[in-house]
CSV table of C-alpha atoms in Angstrom, one decimal:
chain,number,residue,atom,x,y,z
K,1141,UNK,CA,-164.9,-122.9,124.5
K,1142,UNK,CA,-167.7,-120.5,124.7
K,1143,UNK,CA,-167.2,-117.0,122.8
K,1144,UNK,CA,-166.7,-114.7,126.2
K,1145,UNK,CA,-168.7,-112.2,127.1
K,1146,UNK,CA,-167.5,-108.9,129.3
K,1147,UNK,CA,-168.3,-105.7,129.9
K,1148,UNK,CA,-165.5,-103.1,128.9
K,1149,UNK,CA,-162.1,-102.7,130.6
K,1150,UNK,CA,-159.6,-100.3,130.2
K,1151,UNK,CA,-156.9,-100.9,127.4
K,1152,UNK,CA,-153.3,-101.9,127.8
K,1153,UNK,CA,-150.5,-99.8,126.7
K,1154,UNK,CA,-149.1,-102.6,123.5
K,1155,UNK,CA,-153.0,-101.5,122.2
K,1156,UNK,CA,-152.4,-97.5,122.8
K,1157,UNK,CA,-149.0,-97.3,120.5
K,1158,UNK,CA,-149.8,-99.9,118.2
K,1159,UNK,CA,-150.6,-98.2,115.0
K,1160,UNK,CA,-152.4,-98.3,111.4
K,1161,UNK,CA,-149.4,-101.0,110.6
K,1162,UNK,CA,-150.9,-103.1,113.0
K,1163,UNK,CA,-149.7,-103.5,116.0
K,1164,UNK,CA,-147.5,-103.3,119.2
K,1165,UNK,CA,-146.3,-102.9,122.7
K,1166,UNK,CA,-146.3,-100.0,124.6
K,1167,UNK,CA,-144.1,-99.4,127.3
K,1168,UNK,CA,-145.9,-99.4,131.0
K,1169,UNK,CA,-147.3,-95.7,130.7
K,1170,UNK,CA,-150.2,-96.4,133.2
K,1171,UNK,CA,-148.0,-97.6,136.1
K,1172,UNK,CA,-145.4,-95.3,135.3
K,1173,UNK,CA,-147.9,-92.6,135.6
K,1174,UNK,CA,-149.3,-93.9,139.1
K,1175,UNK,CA,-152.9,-94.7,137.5
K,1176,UNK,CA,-154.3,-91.4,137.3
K,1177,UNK,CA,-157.6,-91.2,137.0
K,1178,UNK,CA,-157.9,-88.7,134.0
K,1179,UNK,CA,-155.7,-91.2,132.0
K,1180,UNK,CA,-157.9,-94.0,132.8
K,1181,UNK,CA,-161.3,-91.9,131.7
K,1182,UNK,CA,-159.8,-90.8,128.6
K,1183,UNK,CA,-158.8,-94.7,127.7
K,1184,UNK,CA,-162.5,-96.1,128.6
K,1185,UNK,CA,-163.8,-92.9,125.9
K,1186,UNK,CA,-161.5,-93.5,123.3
K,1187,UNK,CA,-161.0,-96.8,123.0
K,1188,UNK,CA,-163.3,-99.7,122.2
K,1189,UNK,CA,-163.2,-103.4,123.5
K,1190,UNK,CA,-165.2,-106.4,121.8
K,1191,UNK,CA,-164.7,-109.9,121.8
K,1192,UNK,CA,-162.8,-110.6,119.0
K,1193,UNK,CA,-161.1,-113.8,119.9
K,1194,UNK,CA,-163.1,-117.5,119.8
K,1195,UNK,CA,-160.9,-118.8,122.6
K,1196,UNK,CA,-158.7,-117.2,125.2
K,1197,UNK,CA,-155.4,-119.1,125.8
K,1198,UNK,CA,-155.6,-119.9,129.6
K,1199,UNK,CA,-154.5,-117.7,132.5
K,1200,UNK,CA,-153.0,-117.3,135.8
K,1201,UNK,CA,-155.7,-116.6,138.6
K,1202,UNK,CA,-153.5,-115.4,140.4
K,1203,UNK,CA,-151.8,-112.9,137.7
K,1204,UNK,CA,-150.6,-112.0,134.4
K,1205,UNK,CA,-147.8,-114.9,133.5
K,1206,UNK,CA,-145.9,-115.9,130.4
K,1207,UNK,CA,-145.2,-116.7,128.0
K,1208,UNK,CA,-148.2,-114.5,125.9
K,1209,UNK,CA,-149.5,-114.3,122.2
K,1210,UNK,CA,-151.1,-111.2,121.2
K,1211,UNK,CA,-152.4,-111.3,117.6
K,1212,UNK,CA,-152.2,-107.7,115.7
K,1213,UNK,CA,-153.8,-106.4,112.9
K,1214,UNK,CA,-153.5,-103.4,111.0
K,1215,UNK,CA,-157.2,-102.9,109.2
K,1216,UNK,CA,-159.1,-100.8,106.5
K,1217,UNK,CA,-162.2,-100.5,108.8
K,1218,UNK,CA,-163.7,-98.3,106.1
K,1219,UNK,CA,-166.3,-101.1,104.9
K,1220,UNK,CA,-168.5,-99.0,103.3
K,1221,UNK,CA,-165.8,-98.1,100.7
K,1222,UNK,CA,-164.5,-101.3,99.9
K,1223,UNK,CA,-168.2,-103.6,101.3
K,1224,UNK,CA,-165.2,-105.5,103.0
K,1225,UNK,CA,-162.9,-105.3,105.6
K,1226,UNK,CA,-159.5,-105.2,104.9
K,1227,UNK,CA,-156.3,-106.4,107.1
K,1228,UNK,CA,-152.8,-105.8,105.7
K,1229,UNK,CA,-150.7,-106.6,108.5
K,1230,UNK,CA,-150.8,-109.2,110.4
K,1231,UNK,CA,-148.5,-109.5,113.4
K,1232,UNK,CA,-147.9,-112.5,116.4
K,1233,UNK,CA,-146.2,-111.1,119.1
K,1234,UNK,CA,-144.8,-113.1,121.2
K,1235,UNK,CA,-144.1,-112.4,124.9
K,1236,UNK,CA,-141.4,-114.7,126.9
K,1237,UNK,CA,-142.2,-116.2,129.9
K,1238,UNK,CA,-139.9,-113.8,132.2
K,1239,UNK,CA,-142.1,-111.2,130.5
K,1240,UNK,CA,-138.7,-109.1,129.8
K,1241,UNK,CA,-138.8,-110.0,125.5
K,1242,UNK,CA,-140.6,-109.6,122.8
K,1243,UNK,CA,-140.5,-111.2,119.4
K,1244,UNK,CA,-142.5,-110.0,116.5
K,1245,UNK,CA,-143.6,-112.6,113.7
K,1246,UNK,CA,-145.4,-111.4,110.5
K,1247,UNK,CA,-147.7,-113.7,108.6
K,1248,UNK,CA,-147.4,-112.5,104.5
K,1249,UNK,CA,-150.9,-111.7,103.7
K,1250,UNK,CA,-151.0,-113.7,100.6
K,1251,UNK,CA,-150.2,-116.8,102.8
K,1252,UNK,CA,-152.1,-119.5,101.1
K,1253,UNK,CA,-154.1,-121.2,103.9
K,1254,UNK,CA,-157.4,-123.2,104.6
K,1255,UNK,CA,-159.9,-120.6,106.3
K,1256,UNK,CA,-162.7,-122.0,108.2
K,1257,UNK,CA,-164.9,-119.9,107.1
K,1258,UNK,CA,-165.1,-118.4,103.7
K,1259,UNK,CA,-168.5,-116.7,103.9
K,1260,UNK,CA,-171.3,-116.6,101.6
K,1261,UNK,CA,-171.3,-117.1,98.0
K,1262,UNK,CA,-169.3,-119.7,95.8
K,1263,UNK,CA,-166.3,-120.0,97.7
K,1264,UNK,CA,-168.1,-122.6,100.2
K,1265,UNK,CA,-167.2,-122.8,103.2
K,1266,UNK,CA,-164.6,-123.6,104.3
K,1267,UNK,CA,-161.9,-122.8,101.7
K,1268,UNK,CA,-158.4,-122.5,100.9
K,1269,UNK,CA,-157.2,-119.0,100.1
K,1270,UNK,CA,-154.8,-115.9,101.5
K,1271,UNK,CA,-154.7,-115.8,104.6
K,1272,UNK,CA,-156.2,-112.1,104.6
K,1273,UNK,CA,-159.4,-113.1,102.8
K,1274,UNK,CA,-160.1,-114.7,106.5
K,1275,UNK,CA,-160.6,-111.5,107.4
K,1276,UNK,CA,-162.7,-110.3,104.9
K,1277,UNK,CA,-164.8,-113.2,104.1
K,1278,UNK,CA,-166.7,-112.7,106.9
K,1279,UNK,CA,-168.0,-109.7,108.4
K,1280,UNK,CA,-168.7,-106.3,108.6
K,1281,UNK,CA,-168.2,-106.7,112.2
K,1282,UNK,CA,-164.8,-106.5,113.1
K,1283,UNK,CA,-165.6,-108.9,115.8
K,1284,UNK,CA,-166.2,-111.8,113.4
K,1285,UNK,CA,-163.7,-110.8,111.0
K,1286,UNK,CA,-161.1,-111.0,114.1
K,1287,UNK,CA,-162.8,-114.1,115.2
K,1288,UNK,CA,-162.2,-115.5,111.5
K,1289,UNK,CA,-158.9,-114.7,111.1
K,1290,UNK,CA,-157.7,-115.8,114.5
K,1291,UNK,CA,-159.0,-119.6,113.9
K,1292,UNK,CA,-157.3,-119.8,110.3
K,1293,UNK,CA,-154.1,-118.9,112.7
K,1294,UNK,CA,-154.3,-121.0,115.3
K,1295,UNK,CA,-155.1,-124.2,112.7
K,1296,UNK,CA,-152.2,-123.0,111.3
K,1297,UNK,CA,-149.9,-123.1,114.1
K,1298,UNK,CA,-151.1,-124.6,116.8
K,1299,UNK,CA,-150.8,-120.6,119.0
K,1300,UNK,CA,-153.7,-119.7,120.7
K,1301,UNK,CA,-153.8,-116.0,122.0
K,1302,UNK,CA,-154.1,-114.1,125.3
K,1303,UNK,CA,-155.4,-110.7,123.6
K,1304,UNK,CA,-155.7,-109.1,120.6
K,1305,UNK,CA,-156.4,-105.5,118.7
K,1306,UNK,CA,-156.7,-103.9,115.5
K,1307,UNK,CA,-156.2,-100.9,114.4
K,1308,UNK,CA,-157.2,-98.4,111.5
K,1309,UNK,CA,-154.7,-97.0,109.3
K,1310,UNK,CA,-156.0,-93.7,110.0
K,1311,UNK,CA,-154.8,-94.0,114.1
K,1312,UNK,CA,-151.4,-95.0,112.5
K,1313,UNK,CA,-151.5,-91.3,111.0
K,1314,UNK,CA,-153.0,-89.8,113.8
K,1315,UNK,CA,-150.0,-91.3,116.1
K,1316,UNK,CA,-147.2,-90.2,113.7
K,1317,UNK,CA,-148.8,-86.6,113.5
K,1318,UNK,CA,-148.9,-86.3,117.5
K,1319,UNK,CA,-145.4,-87.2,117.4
K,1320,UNK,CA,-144.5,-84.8,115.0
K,1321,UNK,CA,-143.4,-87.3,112.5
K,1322,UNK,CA,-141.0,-90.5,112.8
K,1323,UNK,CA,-137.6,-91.4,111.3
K,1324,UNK,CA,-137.9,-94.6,108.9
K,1325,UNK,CA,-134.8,-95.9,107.7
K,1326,UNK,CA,-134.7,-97.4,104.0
K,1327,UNK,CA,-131.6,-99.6,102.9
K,1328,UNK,CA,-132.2,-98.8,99.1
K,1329,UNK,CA,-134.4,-96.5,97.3
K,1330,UNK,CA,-137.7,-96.8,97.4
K,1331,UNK,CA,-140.7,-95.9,94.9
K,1332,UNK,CA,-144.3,-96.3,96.0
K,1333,UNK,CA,-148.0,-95.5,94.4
K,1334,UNK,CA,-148.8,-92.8,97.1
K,1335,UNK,CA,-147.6,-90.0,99.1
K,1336,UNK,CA,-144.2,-89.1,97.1
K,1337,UNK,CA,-143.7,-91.3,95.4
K,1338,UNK,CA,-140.3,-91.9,95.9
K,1339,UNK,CA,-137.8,-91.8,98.9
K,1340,UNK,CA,-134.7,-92.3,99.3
K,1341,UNK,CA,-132.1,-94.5,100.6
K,1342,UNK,CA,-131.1,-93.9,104.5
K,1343,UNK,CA,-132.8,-92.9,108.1
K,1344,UNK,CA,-134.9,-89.8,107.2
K,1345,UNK,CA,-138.0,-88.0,109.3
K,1346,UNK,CA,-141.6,-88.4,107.6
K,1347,UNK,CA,-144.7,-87.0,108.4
K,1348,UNK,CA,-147.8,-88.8,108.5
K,1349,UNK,CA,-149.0,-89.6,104.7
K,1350,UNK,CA,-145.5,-90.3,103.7
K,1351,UNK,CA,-144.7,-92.6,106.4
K,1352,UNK,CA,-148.3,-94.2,105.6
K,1353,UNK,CA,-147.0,-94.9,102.3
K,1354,UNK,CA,-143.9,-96.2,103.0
K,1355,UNK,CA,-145.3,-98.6,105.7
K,1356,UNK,CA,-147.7,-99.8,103.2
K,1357,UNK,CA,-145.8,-100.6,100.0
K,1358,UNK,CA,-144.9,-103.6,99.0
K,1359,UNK,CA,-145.0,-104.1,95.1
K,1360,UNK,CA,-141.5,-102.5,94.9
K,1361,UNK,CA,-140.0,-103.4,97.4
K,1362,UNK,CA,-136.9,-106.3,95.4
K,1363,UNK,CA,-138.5,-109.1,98.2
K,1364,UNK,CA,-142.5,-107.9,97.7
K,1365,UNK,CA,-144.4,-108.3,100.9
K,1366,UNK,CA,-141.6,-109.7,102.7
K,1367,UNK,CA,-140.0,-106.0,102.5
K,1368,UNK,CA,-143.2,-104.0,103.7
K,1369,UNK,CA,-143.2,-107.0,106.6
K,1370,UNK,CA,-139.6,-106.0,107.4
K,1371,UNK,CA,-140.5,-102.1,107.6
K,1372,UNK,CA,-143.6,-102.7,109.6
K,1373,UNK,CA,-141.8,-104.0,112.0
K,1374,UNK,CA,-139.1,-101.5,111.8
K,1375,UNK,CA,-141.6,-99.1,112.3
K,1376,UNK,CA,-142.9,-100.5,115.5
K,1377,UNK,CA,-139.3,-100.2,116.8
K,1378,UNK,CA,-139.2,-96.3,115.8
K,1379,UNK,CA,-142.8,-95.5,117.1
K,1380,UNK,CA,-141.7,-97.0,120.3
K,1381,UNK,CA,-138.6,-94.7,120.5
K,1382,UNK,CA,-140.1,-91.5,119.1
K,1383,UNK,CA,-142.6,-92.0,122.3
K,1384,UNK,CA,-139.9,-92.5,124.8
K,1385,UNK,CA,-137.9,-89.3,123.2
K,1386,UNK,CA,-140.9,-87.1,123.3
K,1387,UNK,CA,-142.3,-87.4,126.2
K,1388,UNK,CA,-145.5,-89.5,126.1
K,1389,UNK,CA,-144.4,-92.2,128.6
K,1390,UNK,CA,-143.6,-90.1,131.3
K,1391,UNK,CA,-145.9,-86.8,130.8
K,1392,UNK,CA,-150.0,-87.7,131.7
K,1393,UNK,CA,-151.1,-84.4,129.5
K,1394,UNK,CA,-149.4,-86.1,126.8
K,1395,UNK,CA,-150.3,-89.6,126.9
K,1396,UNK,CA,-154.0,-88.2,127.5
K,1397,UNK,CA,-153.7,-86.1,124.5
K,1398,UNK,CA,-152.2,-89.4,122.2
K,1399,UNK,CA,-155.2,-91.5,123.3
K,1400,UNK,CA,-157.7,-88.9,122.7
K,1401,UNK,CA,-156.2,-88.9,118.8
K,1402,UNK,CA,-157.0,-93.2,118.8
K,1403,UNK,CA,-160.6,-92.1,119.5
K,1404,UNK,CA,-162.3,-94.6,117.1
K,1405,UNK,CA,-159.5,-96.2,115.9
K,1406,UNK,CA,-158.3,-99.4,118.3
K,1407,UNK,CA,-160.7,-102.0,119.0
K,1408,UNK,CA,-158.7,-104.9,121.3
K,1409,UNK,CA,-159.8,-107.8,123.4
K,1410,UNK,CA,-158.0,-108.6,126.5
K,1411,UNK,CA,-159.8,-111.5,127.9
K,1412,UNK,CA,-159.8,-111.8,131.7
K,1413,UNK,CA,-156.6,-109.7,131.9
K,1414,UNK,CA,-157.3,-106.8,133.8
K,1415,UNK,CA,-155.5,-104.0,131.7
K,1416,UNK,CA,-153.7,-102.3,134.4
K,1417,UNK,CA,-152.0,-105.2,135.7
K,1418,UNK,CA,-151.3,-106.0,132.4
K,1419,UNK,CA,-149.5,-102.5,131.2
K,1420,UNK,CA,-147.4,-103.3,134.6
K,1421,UNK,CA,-146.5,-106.7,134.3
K,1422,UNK,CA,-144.8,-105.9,130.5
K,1423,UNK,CA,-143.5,-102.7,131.6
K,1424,UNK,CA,-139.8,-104.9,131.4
K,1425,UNK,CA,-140.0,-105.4,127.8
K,1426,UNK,CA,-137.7,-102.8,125.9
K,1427,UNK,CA,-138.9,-102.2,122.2
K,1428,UNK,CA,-135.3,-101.9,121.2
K,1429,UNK,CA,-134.6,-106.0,122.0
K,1430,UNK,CA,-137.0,-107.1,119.8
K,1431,UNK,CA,-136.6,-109.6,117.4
K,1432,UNK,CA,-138.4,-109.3,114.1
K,1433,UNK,CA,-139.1,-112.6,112.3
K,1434,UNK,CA,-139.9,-113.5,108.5
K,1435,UNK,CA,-142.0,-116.5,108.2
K,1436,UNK,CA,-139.5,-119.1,106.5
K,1437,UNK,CA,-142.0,-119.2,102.9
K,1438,UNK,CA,-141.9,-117.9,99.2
K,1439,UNK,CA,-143.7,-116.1,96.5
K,1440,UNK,CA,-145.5,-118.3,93.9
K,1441,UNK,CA,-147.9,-117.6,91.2
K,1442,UNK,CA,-150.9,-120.1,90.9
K,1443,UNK,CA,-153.6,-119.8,87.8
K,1444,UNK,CA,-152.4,-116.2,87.5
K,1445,UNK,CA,-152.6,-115.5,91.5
K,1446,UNK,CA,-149.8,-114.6,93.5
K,1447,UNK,CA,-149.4,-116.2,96.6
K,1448,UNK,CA,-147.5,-116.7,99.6
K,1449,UNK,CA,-146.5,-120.6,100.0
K,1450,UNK,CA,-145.1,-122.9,102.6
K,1451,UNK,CA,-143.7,-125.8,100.2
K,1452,UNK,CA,-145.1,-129.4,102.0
K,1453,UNK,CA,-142.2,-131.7,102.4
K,1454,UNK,CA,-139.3,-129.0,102.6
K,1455,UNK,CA,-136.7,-127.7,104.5
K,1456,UNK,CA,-139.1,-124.4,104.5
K,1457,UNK,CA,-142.0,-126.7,106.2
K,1458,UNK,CA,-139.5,-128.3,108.7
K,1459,UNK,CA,-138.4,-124.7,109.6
K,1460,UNK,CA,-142.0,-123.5,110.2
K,1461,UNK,CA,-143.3,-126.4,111.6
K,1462,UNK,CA,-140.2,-125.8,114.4
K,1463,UNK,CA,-140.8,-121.6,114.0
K,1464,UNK,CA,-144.9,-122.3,115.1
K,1465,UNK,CA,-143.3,-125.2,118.2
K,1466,UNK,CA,-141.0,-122.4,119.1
K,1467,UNK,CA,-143.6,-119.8,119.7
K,1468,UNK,CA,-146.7,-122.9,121.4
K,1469,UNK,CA,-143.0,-123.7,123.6
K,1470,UNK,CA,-141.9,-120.2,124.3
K,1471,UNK,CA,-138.5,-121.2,122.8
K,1472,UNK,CA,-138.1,-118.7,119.8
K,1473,UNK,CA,-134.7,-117.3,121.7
K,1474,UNK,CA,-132.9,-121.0,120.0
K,1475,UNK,CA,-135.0,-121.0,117.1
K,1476,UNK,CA,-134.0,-117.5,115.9
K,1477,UNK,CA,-130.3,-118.2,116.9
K,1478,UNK,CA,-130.6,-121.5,114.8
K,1479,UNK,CA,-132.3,-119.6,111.7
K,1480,UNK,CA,-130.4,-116.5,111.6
K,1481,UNK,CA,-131.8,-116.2,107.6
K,1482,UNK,CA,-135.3,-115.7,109.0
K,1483,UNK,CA,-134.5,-112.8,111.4
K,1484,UNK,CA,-135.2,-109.2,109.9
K,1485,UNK,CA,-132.2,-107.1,110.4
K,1486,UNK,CA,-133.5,-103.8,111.6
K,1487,UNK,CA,-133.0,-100.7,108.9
K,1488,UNK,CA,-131.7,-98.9,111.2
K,1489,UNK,CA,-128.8,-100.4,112.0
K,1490,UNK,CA,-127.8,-100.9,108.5
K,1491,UNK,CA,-127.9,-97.7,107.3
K,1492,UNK,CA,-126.1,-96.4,110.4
């Protein structure tokens, strides 16, 4: 299929909370504020749409219908700094077909995988490497970069997605400073390269750099990436409550005020979705069902270069191989009851 071309729609709500960690749902804040006008202008000015995604998975004429994929990505999108993009997160979420539950699934971003495209220079093209290099390889435009990193997915697992976004780490701050900071719960201690540089075990309220730093560690974590994976996730969960408690799904002056901060920092396609009728056709899905998955994998170290592996031939390649079916079959409700080892615990609850 052709890349599509569209002129710019409005964003949905999982693309207004879904923060520097990458991504998330939002809860149906433009129906539940009756479409006004003002909140629509201020989401057409802050916001930006491209077409990041190859392919579209197929829709309804006659509507939004399940089950959906959305792929997001938290993003560096400072390219001058580093002359490449970045993407440290990287989420599919999953969206039944009764559109009532969500199911978030992190890809490590060492994953060793083969990328279609690696880009200029030695590496050829196509390659294998970690999965984020898809990202990076090509570029600057976040648009090819998306486009990139979405095909090495969907060779991967056979998912093809109905929208995507990604977001800056900056908007991650900006959102957590709106909300005047957000409770993170850590079941040991934890020390990390920036902001504090240590934090303690249990649920505590962060401001923005701090919680930036805890999202983002991962070398000290006892499980590596797969604990910054669980936390991102965790934090999805809090973000979503913090907006409910304060106000920002039910006051238009607030959720007005929280877009304006994103200005710059979301870029999303929805494909033919018109965003509207999307916000309303998720506004069922309750942030504090969701299910948080780990990608059934290990660490390994190859010629001095940590990976993340999926070893061929093993119970760990049966279990993804049935993980990726699950999502393509909208069946992940009996694969997570079936693989109760692969299912992130939330924090919270075990520091409670």
């Amino acid at each position: 299929m052709a890349k599509h071309v569209r002129k710019v729609q409005r964003v949905p709500r999982w693309a207004i909370l879904m923060s520097g960690v990458g991504a998330v749902v939002m809860l149906a804040v433009i129906a539940t504020l009756g479409y006004t006008a003002f909140v629509r202008t201020a989401i057409d000015d802050a916001l930006q749409e491209e077409s990041l995604l190859p392919d579209i998975a197929d829709s309804d004429a006659d509507g939004i219908t399940g089950p959906l994929n959305l792929l997001l990505v938290g993003a560096d999108l400072r390219v001058d700094k580093h002359n490449a993009a970045l993407a440290d997160t990287i989420i599919i979420l999953h969206i039944n077909k009764n559109l009532d539950t969500a199911t978030l699934i992190s890809l490590p971003r060492d994953l060793l995988v083969d990328i279609p495209d690696c880009g200029p220079g030695p590496g050829g093209d196509p390659c294998q490497d970690k999965i984020n290099a898809a990202y990076s390889f090509v570029g600057p435009e976040v648009s090819d970069s998306m486009s990139n990193l979405a095909t090495t997915i969907t060779n991967l697992t056979g998912v093809t997605f109905n929208g995507a976004a990604v977001v800056n780490f900056e908007g991650f701050m900006s959102t957590v400073e709106m909300f005047g900071g957000i409770e993170l719960c850590l079941t040991e201690d934890l020390y990390t390269e920036h902001g504090s540089g240590f934090y303690p075990q249990g649920c505590n309220e962060y401001n923005p750099q701090d919680a930036l730093s805890i999202v983002r560690e991962r070398k000290n974590w006892p499980d590596g990436d797969y604990g910054r994976q669980r936390m991102q996730q965790h934090f999805i969960k809090q973000l979503l409550k913090r907006a409910e408690e304060e106000g920002y799904l039910s006051n238009p002056m607030k959720v007005t005020t929280l877009i304006e901060k994103m200005t710059g920092q979301i870029v999303y396609d929805l494909g033919p979705f018109d965003p509207v009728d999307f916000a309303v056709a998720l506004r069922h899905v309750k942030p504090s069902k969701m299910d948080m998955v780990k990608l059934p994998s290990h660490p390994e170290n190859i010629n001095n270069v940590s990976y993340v592996v999926i070893t061929p031939g093993t119970d760990e390649e049966t279990r993804s191989e049935a993980l990726f079916k699950a999502i393509r079959d909208d069946t992940l409700t009996e694969w997570i009851a079936g693989n109760p080892d692969y299912i992130n615990t939330d924090p919270k609850t075990q520091t409670e």
